[in-house]
CSV table of C-alpha atoms in Angstrom, one decimal:
chain,number,residue,atom,x,y,z
A,1,MET,CA,0.5,-11.0,-0.3
A,2,ARG,CA,3.4,-11.6,-2.7
A,3,ASN,CA,2.3,-15.1,-4.1
A,4,ALA,CA,-1.2,-12.9,-4.1
A,5,PHE,CA,1.0,-11.2,-6.5
A,6,ILE,CA,1.7,-13.1,-8.0
A,7,GLN,CA,-0.9,-14.9,-9.5
A,8,GLU,CA,-2.7,-12.2,-9.9
A,9,LEU,CA,-0.2,-11.0,-13.1
A,10,VAL,CA,0.4,-13.8,-14.9
A,11,SER,CA,-3.7,-13.8,-14.5
A,12,LEU,CA,-4.1,-10.3,-15.7
A,13,ALA,CA,-1.2,-10.3,-17.8
A,14,ARG,CA,-3.3,-13.2,-19.9
A,15,GLN,CA,-5.6,-10.4,-20.7
A,16,HIS,CA,-4.1,-7.9,-21.3
A,17,PRO,CA,-1.0,-7.7,-23.1
A,18,GLN,CA,0.7,-4.8,-22.7
A,19,ILE,CA,0.7,-5.6,-19.5
A,20,ALA,CA,5.2,-5.8,-18.5
A,21,LEU,CA,7.1,-6.2,-15.2
A,22,ILE,CA,10.3,-4.9,-14.3
A,23,VAL,CA,12.3,-5.7,-11.7
A,24,GLY,CA,15.7,-4.3,-10.2
A,25,ASP,CA,17.6,-7.7,-10.2
A,26,LEU,CA,16.0,-9.0,-7.2
A,27,GLY,CA,12.6,-10.6,-6.6
A,28,TYR,CA,14.5,-14.0,-7.7
A,29,SER,CA,11.1,-17.2,-6.2
A,30,VAL,CA,8.6,-15.3,-6.9
A,31,ILE,CA,8.5,-13.9,-10.0
A,32,GLU,CA,9.6,-16.3,-12.2
A,33,PRO,CA,5.6,-17.3,-13.6
A,34,PHE,CA,5.8,-14.2,-15.0
A,35,ALA,CA,9.4,-13.9,-16.8
A,36,ASP,CA,8.6,-17.8,-17.9
A,37,GLU,CA,5.7,-17.5,-18.9
A,38,PHE,CA,6.1,-13.7,-21.0
A,39,PRO,CA,9.9,-13.2,-21.0
A,40,ASP,CA,9.3,-11.2,-24.5
A,41,ARG,CA,7.1,-8.5,-21.8
A,42,PHE,CA,9.5,-8.7,-18.8
A,43,ILE,CA,13.1,-6.7,-18.2
A,44,ASN,CA,15.6,-7.4,-16.2
A,45,ALA,CA,16.8,-3.8,-15.2
A,46,GLY,CA,19.3,-4.5,-12.0
A,47,VAL,CA,20.6,-2.8,-10.0
A,48,ALA,CA,20.0,0.5,-11.1
A,49,GLU,CA,16.4,1.3,-9.9
A,50,GLN,CA,16.2,5.4,-11.9
A,51,ASN,CA,16.7,3.9,-15.4
A,52,MET,CA,14.7,0.9,-14.6
A,53,THR,CA,11.5,3.7,-13.6
A,54,GLY,CA,12.9,5.4,-17.1
A,55,LEU,CA,12.7,2.5,-19.3
A,56,ALA,CA,9.2,1.9,-17.5
A,57,ALA,CA,8.0,5.5,-18.1
A,58,GLY,CA,9.3,5.0,-21.7
A,59,MET,CA,7.3,2.2,-21.8
A,60,ALA,CA,4.2,3.2,-20.7
A,61,SER,CA,4.1,5.7,-22.9
A,62,GLU,CA,4.6,3.4,-25.9
A,63,GLY,CA,1.1,1.7,-24.7
A,64,TYR,CA,2.3,-0.5,-21.7
A,65,HIS,CA,1.1,-0.5,-18.2
A,66,VAL,CA,5.1,-1.3,-16.3
A,67,PHE,CA,4.8,-3.0,-12.7
A,68,THR,CA,8.3,-2.0,-11.5
A,69,TYR,CA,9.6,-4.8,-8.5
A,70,SER,CA,12.1,-4.2,-5.9
A,71,ILE,CA,12.0,-5.0,-1.9
A,72,ALA,CA,11.6,-1.8,0.5
A,73,ASN,CA,12.9,2.3,0.3
A,74,PHE,CA,14.6,1.0,-3.4
A,75,PRO,CA,11.6,1.4,-6.0
A,76,THR,CA,10.1,5.0,-3.7
A,77,PHE,CA,12.7,7.0,-2.3
A,78,ARG,CA,16.0,5.1,-4.6
A,79,CYS,CA,14.4,6.6,-8.3
A,80,ALA,CA,12.0,10.1,-6.4
A,81,GLU,CA,12.8,12.3,-9.2
A,82,GLN,CA,12.5,9.8,-11.6
A,83,ILE,CA,9.0,8.7,-10.7
A,84,ARG,CA,8.3,12.3,-9.6
A,85,ASN,CA,8.8,13.6,-13.5
A,86,ASP,CA,8.9,9.9,-15.9
A,87,VAL,CA,5.1,8.9,-14.1
A,88,ALA,CA,3.4,10.6,-12.4
A,89,TYR,CA,4.4,13.8,-14.5
A,90,HIS,CA,3.5,12.1,-17.0
A,91,ARG,CA,0.7,10.2,-15.6
A,92,LEU,CA,1.4,7.8,-17.2
A,93,PRO,CA,0.4,3.7,-16.4
A,94,VAL,CA,3.3,2.3,-14.3
A,95,THR,CA,2.7,0.8,-11.2
A,96,VAL,CA,5.3,0.7,-8.4
A,97,VAL,CA,5.7,-1.8,-6.4
A,98,SER,CA,7.3,-2.6,-3.0
A,99,VAL,CA,7.6,-5.5,-1.1
A,100,GLY,CA,8.4,-5.1,2.8
A,101,GLY,CA,6.3,-3.0,3.7
A,102,GLY,CA,6.4,-0.3,7.7
A,103,LEU,CA,9.0,-2.6,9.3
A,104,ALA,CA,9.1,-6.0,6.7
A,105,TYR,CA,12.5,-6.3,6.2
A,106,GLY,CA,13.5,-4.7,9.7
A,107,ALA,CA,16.7,-7.2,10.7
A,108,LEU,CA,18.6,-5.7,7.6
A,109,GLY,CA,18.2,-2.1,9.5
A,110,TYR,CA,17.2,2.0,8.4
A,111,SER,CA,18.0,1.3,5.1
A,112,HIS,CA,15.6,-1.0,4.6
A,113,HIS,CA,12.6,0.2,6.9
A,114,ALA,CA,10.2,1.3,4.3
A,115,VAL,CA,8.2,3.6,7.0
A,116,GLN,CA,8.3,7.1,4.6
A,117,ASP,CA,6.9,5.9,1.7
A,118,TYR,CA,3.1,6.8,2.5
A,119,ALA,CA,4.5,10.0,3.0
A,120,LEU,CA,6.8,10.9,-0.4
A,121,MET,CA,4.2,8.7,-2.7
A,122,ARG,CA,1.2,10.7,-1.8
A,123,THR,CA,2.4,13.4,-2.2
A,124,LEU,CA,2.7,13.5,-5.8
A,125,PRO,CA,-0.6,14.6,-7.6
A,126,GLY,CA,-2.6,11.7,-9.1
A,127,MET,CA,-0.5,8.8,-7.5
A,128,LEU,CA,-2.6,5.7,-6.1
A,129,ILE,CA,-1.4,4.6,-3.2
A,130,ALA,CA,-3.2,0.9,-2.7
A,131,ALA,CA,-2.1,-0.4,0.7
A,132,PRO,CA,-3.9,-3.6,0.5
A,133,GLY,CA,-3.9,-5.6,4.7
A,134,ASP,CA,-3.9,-9.8,2.9
A,135,PRO,CA,-3.7,-11.7,0.5
A,136,MET,CA,-7.9,-11.0,-1.1
A,137,GLU,CA,-7.4,-7.2,-1.1
A,138,VAL,CA,-3.7,-7.7,-3.3
A,139,ARG,CA,-6.2,-9.4,-5.6
A,140,ALA,CA,-8.4,-7.2,-5.2
A,141,CYS,CA,-6.1,-4.0,-5.7
A,142,MET,CA,-4.6,-5.1,-8.4
A,143,ARG,CA,-7.9,-5.3,-10.8
A,144,TYR,CA,-8.4,-2.6,-9.7
A,145,LEU,CA,-4.5,-1.1,-10.9
A,146,VAL,CA,-5.3,-2.8,-14.0
A,147,GLU,CA,-8.7,-1.7,-15.0
A,148,HIS,CA,-7.8,2.2,-14.1
A,149,PRO,CA,-4.1,2.4,-15.3
A,150,GLY,CA,-2.1,5.7,-13.8
A,151,PRO,CA,0.7,6.8,-11.7
A,152,SER,CA,0.5,3.6,-8.4
A,153,TYR,CA,1.9,2.2,-5.6
A,154,LEU,CA,1.3,-0.9,-4.7
A,155,ARG,CA,2.8,-1.6,-1.2
A,156,LEU,CA,3.1,-5.0,0.1
A,157,GLY,CA,4.0,-7.3,2.6
A,158,LYS,CA,6.7,-10.7,2.3
A,159,ALA,CA,4.8,-13.7,2.9
A,160,GLY,CA,2.3,-15.6,5.3
A,161,GLU,CA,0.1,-12.8,5.6
A,162,PRO,CA,-3.6,-14.3,6.3
A,163,ASN,CA,-7.0,-13.5,5.3
A,164,PHE,CA,-9.6,-11.4,6.2
A,165,HIS,CA,-11.2,-11.9,4.0
A,166,ALA,CA,-13.2,-14.8,2.3
A,167,ALA,CA,-13.2,-13.2,-2.0
A,168,PRO,CA,-11.0,-10.5,-3.4
A,169,PRO,CA,-14.1,-7.5,-1.6
A,170,ASP,CA,-15.0,-4.6,-4.0
A,171,VAL,CA,-12.6,-1.7,-3.4
A,172,ALA,CA,-12.0,2.0,-4.7
A,173,PRO,CA,-10.5,4.8,-3.8
A,174,GLY,CA,-11.6,6.0,0.1
A,175,ARG,CA,-14.1,2.9,0.5
A,176,TRP,CA,-13.9,1.7,3.8
A,177,LEU,CA,-13.6,-2.4,3.8
A,178,LYS,CA,-16.1,-3.6,6.9
A,179,LEU,CA,-13.6,-7.0,8.0
A,180,ARG,CA,-15.9,-6.6,12.0
A,181,ASP,CA,-19.0,-5.0,13.5
A,182,GLY,CA,-18.6,-3.0,16.8
A,183,THR,CA,-21.1,-2.1,19.0
A,184,GLY,CA,-21.2,2.3,19.3
A,185,ARG,CA,-20.0,4.7,17.1
A,186,SER,CA,-16.1,4.6,17.0
A,187,VAL,CA,-14.0,2.5,14.2
A,188,LEU,CA,-9.9,1.0,13.7
A,189,LEU,CA,-9.6,1.7,10.0
A,190,SER,CA,-6.9,0.6,8.6
A,191,THR,CA,-4.4,0.6,6.2
A,192,GLY,CA,-2.1,-1.9,4.7
A,193,ALA,CA,-0.6,-4.5,7.3
A,194,GLY,CA,-2.5,-2.1,9.5
A,195,LEU,CA,-5.0,-4.3,9.3
A,196,GLN,CA,-3.3,-7.6,10.6
A,197,ILE,CA,-2.4,-5.3,13.6
A,198,ALA,CA,-6.4,-4.2,14.3
A,199,MET,CA,-7.2,-7.1,14.3
A,200,ASP,CA,-5.3,-7.7,17.6
A,201,TRP,CA,-5.7,-3.7,19.0
A,202,VAL,CA,-9.1,-5.1,18.7
A,203,GLN,CA,-9.1,-7.7,21.2
A,204,THR,CA,-8.0,-5.7,23.3
A,205,GLU,CA,-10.7,-4.4,26.6
A,206,GLU,CA,-9.7,-0.5,25.4
A,207,HIS,CA,-11.0,-1.0,22.0
A,208,ALA,CA,-13.8,-4.0,21.7
A,209,ALA,CA,-16.3,-2.4,20.8
A,210,ARG,CA,-15.0,-0.7,17.8
A,211,SER,CA,-16.0,-1.6,14.1
A,212,VAL,CA,-12.9,-2.5,11.7
A,213,TYR,CA,-12.8,-1.1,8.9
A,214,SER,CA,-9.7,-1.7,5.4
A,215,MET,CA,-9.2,1.6,3.7
A,216,PRO,CA,-6.5,-0.2,0.3
A,217,LEU,CA,-7.1,2.4,-1.8
A,218,TRP,CA,-6.4,6.1,-1.2
A,219,SER,CA,-4.9,9.0,-3.0
A,220,MET,CA,-5.0,12.8,-2.9
A,221,ALA,CA,-8.5,13.1,-4.4
A,222,SER,CA,-10.1,10.7,-2.9
A,223,LYS,CA,-9.5,13.1,0.7
A,224,ALA,CA,-12.8,14.6,-0.1
A,225,SER,CA,-15.2,12.0,-0.6
A,226,GLN,CA,-13.8,11.1,3.5
A,227,ALA,CA,-16.6,14.3,5.0
A,228,ALA,CA,-19.6,11.7,4.2
A,229,LEU,CA,-17.6,8.4,6.2
A,230,LEU,CA,-17.1,9.9,8.7
A,231,ALA,CA,-19.7,11.9,9.4
A,232,ASP,CA,-21.2,8.6,10.9
A,233,TYR,CA,-18.4,7.8,13.4
A,234,ASP,CA,-17.2,10.1,16.9
A,235,ASP,CA,-14.2,8.1,17.4
A,236,ILE,CA,-11.8,6.7,15.0
A,237,VAL,CA,-8.8,4.9,15.4
A,238,THR,CA,-6.2,4.6,12.4
A,239,VAL,CA,-3.8,2.0,12.6
A,240,GLU,CA,-0.6,1.4,10.6
A,241,ASP,CA,2.2,0.4,9.8
A,242,HIS,CA,4.6,3.9,9.0
A,243,LEU,CA,5.7,7.1,10.9
A,244,GLU,CA,2.2,9.5,12.3
A,245,ASP,CA,3.8,12.9,9.9
A,246,GLY,CA,3.0,12.1,6.5
A,247,GLY,CA,0.7,8.5,6.5
A,248,PHE,CA,-2.3,7.7,7.0
A,249,GLY,CA,-3.4,9.2,9.7
A,250,SER,CA,-2.0,13.0,8.5
A,251,TRP,CA,-4.1,12.2,5.2
A,252,LEU,CA,-7.1,11.2,7.7
A,253,LEU,CA,-7.1,14.4,9.4
A,254,GLU,CA,-6.4,16.4,6.4
A,255,SER,CA,-10.2,15.0,4.6
A,256,GLN,CA,-11.6,16.4,8.5
A,257,ALA,CA,-9.3,19.6,8.2
A,258,MET,CA,-11.5,20.7,4.8
A,259,ASN,CA,-14.6,19.7,6.3
A,260,THR,CA,-15.6,21.9,9.0
A,261,GLY,CA,-17.8,20.8,10.4
A,262,ILE,CA,-17.5,17.1,10.8
A,263,SER,CA,-16.8,17.0,14.9
A,264,CYS,CA,-15.5,13.6,15.1
A,265,ARG,CA,-12.6,12.7,17.2
A,266,ILE,CA,-9.6,10.5,15.0
A,267,ARG,CA,-5.9,9.9,16.9
A,268,PRO,CA,-3.9,7.8,14.5
A,269,ILE,CA,-1.3,4.8,16.2
A,270,ALA,CA,1.4,5.2,14.0
A,271,LEU,CA,5.5,4.9,14.1
A,272,ASN,CA,7.4,5.7,17.1
A,273,HIS,CA,10.7,6.9,14.9
A,274,VAL,CA,12.3,6.0,17.3
A,275,VAL,CA,12.8,2.4,15.5
A,276,CYS,CA,14.6,4.5,12.8
A,277,GLY,CA,17.9,3.6,14.8
A,278,THR,CA,16.6,0.3,16.0
A,279,VAL,CA,17.9,-3.5,13.7
A,280,GLY,CA,15.2,-6.3,14.6
A,281,SER,CA,12.3,-8.0,13.7
A,282,GLN,CA,9.0,-6.9,12.2
A,283,ALA,CA,7.6,-8.1,15.6
A,284,THR,CA,9.9,-6.5,18.0
A,285,LEU,CA,9.8,-3.2,15.9
A,286,ASN,CA,6.2,-3.2,15.8
A,287,ARG,CA,6.1,-3.3,20.0
A,288,ILE,CA,8.9,-1.0,19.7
A,289,GLY,CA,7.4,1.3,17.1
A,290,GLY,CA,3.8,1.2,20.1
A,291,ILE,CA,1.4,-0.1,17.2
A,292,VAL,CA,0.8,-3.2,18.9
A,293,PRO,CA,-0.6,-3.8,21.7
């Protein structure tokens, strides 16, 4: 996903001279193609994420679309006040990019476990969540974010994720992307790295009859659009590498609660909070957290 992100960012920057990239002294071996081609639009803010975000907001107020880039919780929780007050409040075109969502950096411990980031970012009015499930969805989300500039959060994995789409799909906030046809009115609906997990769950006997969908773009505003989609199914299981509280499944349950006439059952597959105090590989922690079959 990181490689797809930087490749797409470079391609888009050739077409859009307002695109800029600011990093928090991280991302080397990934971000060099942008830094080398657009040195006047690349800034290393150092290990100072609050300053990085304030700088991004200032540049955005002058016409730039700024991407801030760091790993796990550093560009989100460490500078939550600046995102809230400087970016979201003023509805500025700043895309916060977090690499290593979920437990991708699980071996580095709780400081690097990005398992509460949806809960933080989705409460900010006007904030668009972009959580692609494969490299093709990364490219699609990037194109959408540039065409619709505003406060946004792009959550990426690390590297080596498989492609489930043959080409970048047509994405929009709240839109479901079908990956697999099932045999009934039951669905596995994922966001972000949950797509890989959903494709594993559908191999089990319990979920074999389900269709699989991915939702890479969602927001506070797109909850209302879910009513018509939910009405088509009886049983929906959401899949995410995030704690259940405040996550994607909670978001969908909230959308259901806003429409009391919808009777479908929604059940989240999400991480158990036990992972917060555990160190291990991503695969090990996903298994301990209960999101892999």
